CSV table of C-alpha atoms and ligand atoms in Angstrom, one decimal:
chain,number,residue,atom,x,y,z
X,25,MET,CA,0.0,0.0,0.0
X,26,ILE,CA,2.8,2.4,0.9
X,27,GLY,CA,4.4,1.7,-2.5
X,28,TRP,CA,1.1,2.2,-4.4
X,29,GLU,CA,0.3,5.5,-2.6
X,30,TYR,CA,3.8,6.7,-3.2
X,31,PHE,CA,3.6,6.2,-7.0
X,32,LYS,CA,-0.1,6.8,-7.5
X,33,PRO,CA,-1.7,8.8,-4.7
X,34,ARG,CA,-5.4,9.6,-4.5
X,35,ARG,CA,-4.9,13.0,-2.8
X,36,LYS,CA,-2.0,15.4,-2.8
X,37,GLN,CA,-0.9,15.5,0.9
X,38,ASN,CA,-0.4,19.0,2.3
X,39,ILE,CA,1.4,17.6,5.4
X,40,THR,CA,4.5,15.6,4.5
X,41,ARG,CA,5.2,12.0,5.6
X,42,LYS,CA,8.2,13.3,7.5
X,43,LYS,CA,5.9,15.3,9.8
X,44,ARG,CA,3.3,12.5,10.4
X,45,TRP,CA,5.1,9.2,10.2
X,46,PRO,CA,7.3,9.5,13.2
X,47,VAL,CA,4.2,9.8,15.4
X,48,ASN,CA,2.3,7.0,13.7
X,49,ILE,CA,5.3,4.7,13.7
X,50,ALA,CA,6.2,5.5,17.3
X,51,LEU,CA,2.6,4.6,18.3
X,52,ALA,CA,2.7,1.4,16.3
X,53,VAL,CA,6.0,0.3,17.8
X,54,THR,CA,4.8,1.1,21.3
X,55,ASN,CA,1.6,-0.9,20.7
X,56,MET,CA,3.5,-3.8,19.2
X,57,VAL,CA,5.9,-4.1,22.1
X,58,LEU,CA,3.1,-3.6,24.6
X,59,MET,CA,1.0,-6.4,23.0
X,60,ARG,CA,4.0,-8.8,22.7
X,61,LEU,CA,4.9,-8.3,26.4
X,62,THR,CA,1.3,-8.5,27.7
X,63,VAL,CA,-2.0,-9.7,26.1
X,64,GLY,CA,-1.0,-10.1,22.5
X,65,ASN,CA,-1.9,-13.8,22.2
X,66,LEU,CA,-5.0,-13.6,24.4
X,67,ALA,CA,-7.6,-13.6,21.6
X,68,TYR,CA,-6.5,-16.9,20.2
X,69,LEU,CA,-5.9,-18.5,23.6
X,70,SER,CA,-9.4,-17.5,24.8
X,71,ALA,CA,-10.9,-19.0,21.7
X,72,VAL,CA,-9.0,-22.3,22.3
X,73,HIS,CA,-10.1,-22.2,26.0
X,74,ALA,CA,-13.7,-21.5,25.1
X,75,THR,CA,-13.7,-24.4,22.6
X,76,GLU,CA,-12.1,-26.8,25.1
X,77,GLN,CA,-14.6,-25.9,27.8
X,78,SER,CA,-17.5,-25.8,25.3
X,79,TRP,CA,-18.3,-22.3,26.4
X,80,GLY,CA,-20.1,-19.7,24.3
X,81,LEU,CA,-23.0,-19.7,21.8
X,82,LEU,CA,-21.4,-21.5,18.8
X,83,ASN,CA,-20.1,-24.4,21.0
X,84,GLN,CA,-23.7,-25.3,21.9
X,85,PHE,CA,-24.4,-26.4,18.4
X,86,ALA,CA,-23.0,-29.2,16.2
X,87,LEU,CA,-21.7,-26.8,13.5
X,88,THR,CA,-19.4,-27.8,10.7
X,89,PRO,CA,-15.9,-26.2,10.9
X,90,TRP,CA,-16.7,-24.0,7.9
X,91,ALA,CA,-20.0,-22.8,9.4
X,92,SER,CA,-18.4,-21.9,12.7
X,93,ILE,CA,-15.5,-20.1,10.9
X,94,VAL,CA,-17.9,-18.0,8.7
X,95,ILE,CA,-20.3,-17.2,11.6
X,96,THR,CA,-17.3,-16.2,13.8
X,97,LEU,CA,-15.8,-13.9,11.1
X,98,LEU,CA,-19.2,-12.2,10.6
X,99,LEU,CA,-20.1,-11.8,14.3
X,100,LEU,CA,-16.6,-10.6,15.3
X,101,ASP,CA,-16.8,-8.0,12.5
X,102,LEU,CA,-20.2,-6.9,13.9
X,103,ALA,CA,-18.7,-6.7,17.4
X,104,ILE,CA,-15.8,-4.4,16.1
X,105,TYR,CA,-18.3,-2.3,14.2
X,106,GLY,CA,-20.3,-1.9,17.5
X,107,GLN,CA,-17.2,-1.0,19.4
X,108,HIS,CA,-16.2,1.6,16.9
X,109,VAL,CA,-19.7,3.3,17.1
X,110,LEU,CA,-19.4,3.2,20.9
X,111,SER,CA,-16.0,4.8,20.7
X,112,HIS,CA,-17.5,7.8,19.0
X,113,LYS,CA,-20.6,8.1,21.2
X,114,TRP,CA,-19.2,7.4,24.7
X,115,SER,CA,-17.1,10.3,25.9
X,116,LEU,CA,-14.6,8.1,27.8
X,117,LEU,CA,-13.8,5.9,24.8
X,118,TRP,CA,-13.8,8.9,22.5
X,119,ARG,CA,-10.9,10.4,24.6
X,120,LEU,CA,-8.8,7.4,23.5
X,121,HIS,CA,-10.2,7.0,20.0
X,122,LYS,CA,-9.8,10.6,19.0
X,123,VAL,CA,-6.0,10.1,18.9
X,124,HIS,CA,-6.6,8.0,15.8
X,125,HIS,CA,-8.7,10.8,14.3
X,126,THR,CA,-6.1,13.6,14.9
X,127,ASP,CA,-4.1,12.4,11.9
X,128,LEU,CA,-4.3,15.3,9.5
X,129,GLU,CA,-3.8,13.2,6.4
X,130,LEU,CA,-4.7,9.6,5.7
X,131,ASP,CA,-2.4,6.9,4.4
X,132,ALA,CA,-1.4,3.3,5.3
X,133,SER,CA,0.5,4.5,8.4
X,134,SER,CA,-2.8,5.9,9.8
X,135,ALA,CA,-4.1,2.3,10.2
X,136,VAL,CA,-1.6,1.8,13.1
X,137,ARG,CA,-2.1,5.2,14.8
X,138,PHE,CA,-4.0,4.2,18.0
X,139,HIS,CA,-3.5,5.1,21.7
X,140,PRO,CA,-2.0,2.1,23.6
X,141,LEU,CA,-4.9,2.1,26.1
X,142,GLU,CA,-7.4,1.8,23.3
X,143,ILE,CA,-5.5,-1.2,22.0
X,144,ILE,CA,-5.5,-2.9,25.5
X,145,ILE,CA,-9.3,-2.1,26.0
X,146,SER,CA,-10.0,-3.4,22.5
X,147,MET,CA,-8.3,-6.7,23.4
X,148,GLY,CA,-10.4,-7.0,26.6
X,149,TYR,CA,-13.6,-6.4,24.7
X,150,LYS,CA,-12.6,-8.8,22.0
X,151,VAL,CA,-11.8,-11.6,24.5
X,152,ALA,CA,-15.2,-11.1,26.1
X,153,CYS,CA,-16.9,-11.4,22.7
X,154,ILE,CA,-14.8,-14.5,21.9
X,155,TYR,CA,-16.0,-16.2,25.1
X,156,LEU,CA,-19.6,-15.2,24.6
X,157,LEU,CA,-19.6,-16.3,21.0
X,158,GLY,CA,-17.5,-19.5,21.5
X,159,ALA,CA,-15.4,-18.3,18.6
X,160,ASN,CA,-13.6,-20.7,16.3
X,161,PRO,CA,-9.8,-20.3,17.1
X,162,ILE,CA,-8.8,-20.6,13.4
X,163,ALA,CA,-11.4,-17.9,12.6
X,164,VAL,CA,-10.0,-15.7,15.3
X,165,ILE,CA,-6.5,-15.8,13.6
X,166,ALA,CA,-8.1,-15.2,10.2
X,167,PHE,CA,-10.1,-12.3,11.6
X,168,GLU,CA,-7.0,-10.6,13.0
X,169,ILE,CA,-5.2,-11.0,9.6
X,170,ILE,CA,-8.3,-9.7,7.6
X,171,LEU,CA,-8.8,-6.8,10.0
X,172,ASN,CA,-5.2,-5.7,9.8
X,173,ALA,CA,-5.1,-6.1,6.0
X,174,THR,CA,-8.4,-4.3,5.3
X,175,ALA,CA,-7.5,-1.5,7.8
X,176,THR,CA,-4.2,-0.9,6.0
X,177,PHE,CA,-6.1,-0.9,2.7
X,178,ASN,CA,-8.9,1.4,3.6
X,179,HIS,CA,-6.7,4.0,5.3
X,180,SER,CA,-4.3,4.1,2.4
X,181,ASN,CA,-4.0,7.0,0.0
X,182,ILE,CA,-4.1,4.8,-3.1
X,183,ASP,CA,-5.6,5.9,-6.4
X,184,LEU,CA,-8.0,3.0,-7.0
X,185,PRO,CA,-9.8,3.3,-10.3
X,186,LEU,CA,-13.3,4.6,-9.6
X,187,LYS,CA,-14.9,1.7,-11.4
X,188,VAL,CA,-13.1,-0.8,-9.2
X,189,ASP,CA,-14.0,1.3,-6.1
X,190,SER,CA,-17.7,1.2,-7.0
X,191,ILE,CA,-17.7,-2.6,-7.4
X,192,LEU,CA,-15.5,-3.2,-4.3
X,193,ARG,CA,-17.6,-0.9,-2.0
X,194,TRP,CA,-20.6,-3.3,-2.3
X,195,ILE,CA,-18.6,-5.7,-0.1
X,196,LEU,CA,-15.6,-3.8,1.4
X,197,ILE,CA,-14.9,-0.5,3.0
X,198,THR,CA,-12.7,1.1,0.4
X,199,PRO,CA,-10.3,4.0,1.0
X,200,ASP,CA,-12.8,6.5,-0.5
X,201,THR,CA,-15.5,5.1,1.9
X,202,HIS,CA,-13.3,5.2,5.0
X,203,ARG,CA,-11.8,8.7,4.2
X,204,ILE,CA,-15.3,10.1,4.8
X,205,HIS,CA,-15.2,8.8,8.4
X,206,HIS,CA,-12.0,10.9,8.9
X,207,SER,CA,-13.6,14.1,7.6
X,208,THR,CA,-13.7,17.2,9.9
X,209,VAL,CA,-17.4,17.4,9.1
X,210,LYS,CA,-19.0,15.7,12.2
X,211,ALA,CA,-22.0,14.2,10.3
X,212,GLU,CA,-19.4,12.5,8.1
X,213,THR,CA,-17.2,11.3,11.0
X,214,ASN,CA,-20.3,9.7,12.4
X,215,SER,CA,-20.7,7.5,9.3
X,216,ASN,CA,-18.8,4.5,7.7
X,217,TYR,CA,-17.8,2.9,11.0
X,218,GLY,CA,-16.9,-0.5,9.4
X,219,PHE,CA,-13.3,-1.6,9.2
X,220,SER,CA,-13.5,-4.4,6.7
X,221,ILE,CA,-17.0,-5.3,5.2
X,222,VAL,CA,-19.5,-2.6,4.5
X,223,LEU,CA,-22.5,-4.8,5.5
X,224,TRP,CA,-23.1,-3.3,9.0
X,225,ASP,CA,-23.0,0.3,7.8
X,226,ARG,CA,-25.6,-0.6,5.3
X,227,VAL,CA,-27.8,-2.6,7.7
X,228,PHE,CA,-27.6,0.1,10.5
X,229,LYS,CA,-27.9,3.0,8.1
X,230,THR,CA,-24.6,4.6,8.9
X,231,TYR,CA,-23.3,4.3,5.3
X,232,GLN,CA,-22.4,7.5,3.5
X,233,PRO,CA,-21.3,7.1,-0.1
X,234,GLU,CA,-19.9,10.5,-0.8
X,235,PRO,CA,-18.6,13.5,1.2
X,236,GLU,CA,-20.0,17.0,1.2
X,237,LYS,CA,-16.8,18.2,-0.5
X,238,SER,CA,-14.9,16.0,-3.0
X,239,GLN,CA,-12.7,13.1,-2.1
X,240,THR,CA,-9.6,15.2,-3.0
X,241,THR,CA,-10.6,18.3,-1.1
X,242,LEU,CA,-12.3,17.1,2.1
X,243,GLU,CA,-10.5,18.1,5.2
X,244,ILE,CA,-9.1,15.3,7.4
X,245,GLY,CA,-8.8,15.4,11.2
X,246,LEU,CA,-10.7,17.0,14.0
X,247,PRO,CA,-11.5,20.7,14.0
X,248,GLU,CA,-10.1,21.2,17.5
X,249,TYR,CA,-6.8,19.6,16.7
X,250,ARG,CA,-5.6,21.1,13.5
X,251,ASN,CA,-2.2,22.2,14.6
X,252,GLN,CA,0.3,19.5,13.7
X,253,THR,CA,2.9,20.8,16.1
X,254,ASP,CA,0.5,20.1,19.0
X,255,LEU,CA,0.4,16.4,18.0
X,256,SER,CA,3.8,15.0,18.9
X,257,PHE,CA,4.1,11.4,20.1
X,258,MET,CA,4.0,12.5,23.8
X,259,ARG,CA,1.1,14.8,23.3
X,260,CYS,CA,-0.8,12.0,21.6
X,261,LEU,CA,-0.2,9.7,24.6
X,262,LEU,CA,-1.4,12.5,27.0
X,263,LEU,CA,-4.3,13.7,24.8
X,264,PRO,CA,-7.0,11.5,26.5
X,265,PHE,CA,-6.1,12.8,29.9
X,266,LYS,CA,-6.4,16.5,29.0
X,267,ALA,CA,-9.6,18.5,29.6
X,268,GLN,CA,-9.1,20.7,26.6
X,269,GLY,CA,-11.0,19.7,23.5
X,270,PHE,CA,-12.9,17.1,25.4
X,271,LYS,CA,-16.1,16.7,23.3
X,272,THR,CA,-17.8,13.7,21.9
X,273,ASN,CA,-18.7,13.7,18.3
X,274,LYS,CA,-22.3,13.7,19.4
X,275,ASN,CA,-21.9,16.8,21.6
X,276,ASN,CA,-19.9,18.5,19.0
X,277,GLN,CA,-22.4,18.5,16.2
W,316,LIG,ZN1,-13.5,6.4,14.3
């Protein structure tokens, strides 16, 4: 994706990679080290544990492996969609999630720009969903791979032919679809919550096909955090604990 967006970008970026990438990469490395040292393998292990103990919904039925894999993939995706909506509506979660939204341009590196506490809380939530669901362990690994791959794809600044985009967006969240979610216009931020498939946005009527401005001119970020110099790595880590700019998307409309 980085190669593609370098040679054929969708939008001209006003803020250079040199300014944004150190923060995004520092957050990614922090999160990777943190997960390796703590709860990184917990999702898979809890799926194995739930299967061994016959806990959770799917383990109550004699499903074929393929059926349990497909249902796990779909329901975990629904769970992550729900978590994303909640992260925008609940002020405490929004404090963490807004770090992701303070990126002033979007590219593949934005996909790993998350506050470490959000990553840890997401893992706790995912583990709870896995136990409730009795998720298939293979599907849990597949889900993590799909989620990471699609998040990298839909945050990227690649120039996908419009025809390909219009076909793909019936199934997937494409870069043009997800860019709308990162718009400074609040009604647009409160749309397109999906991370991989577009199904849940269409079912729950949060799908927005086009932005108010054009894809190449829409402003990315949060109106209250438009100054790049205020968004250093340390400031991003401290951002959730600051009173300033503490507004949910809901209150901010
Ligand atoms: Zn979001």
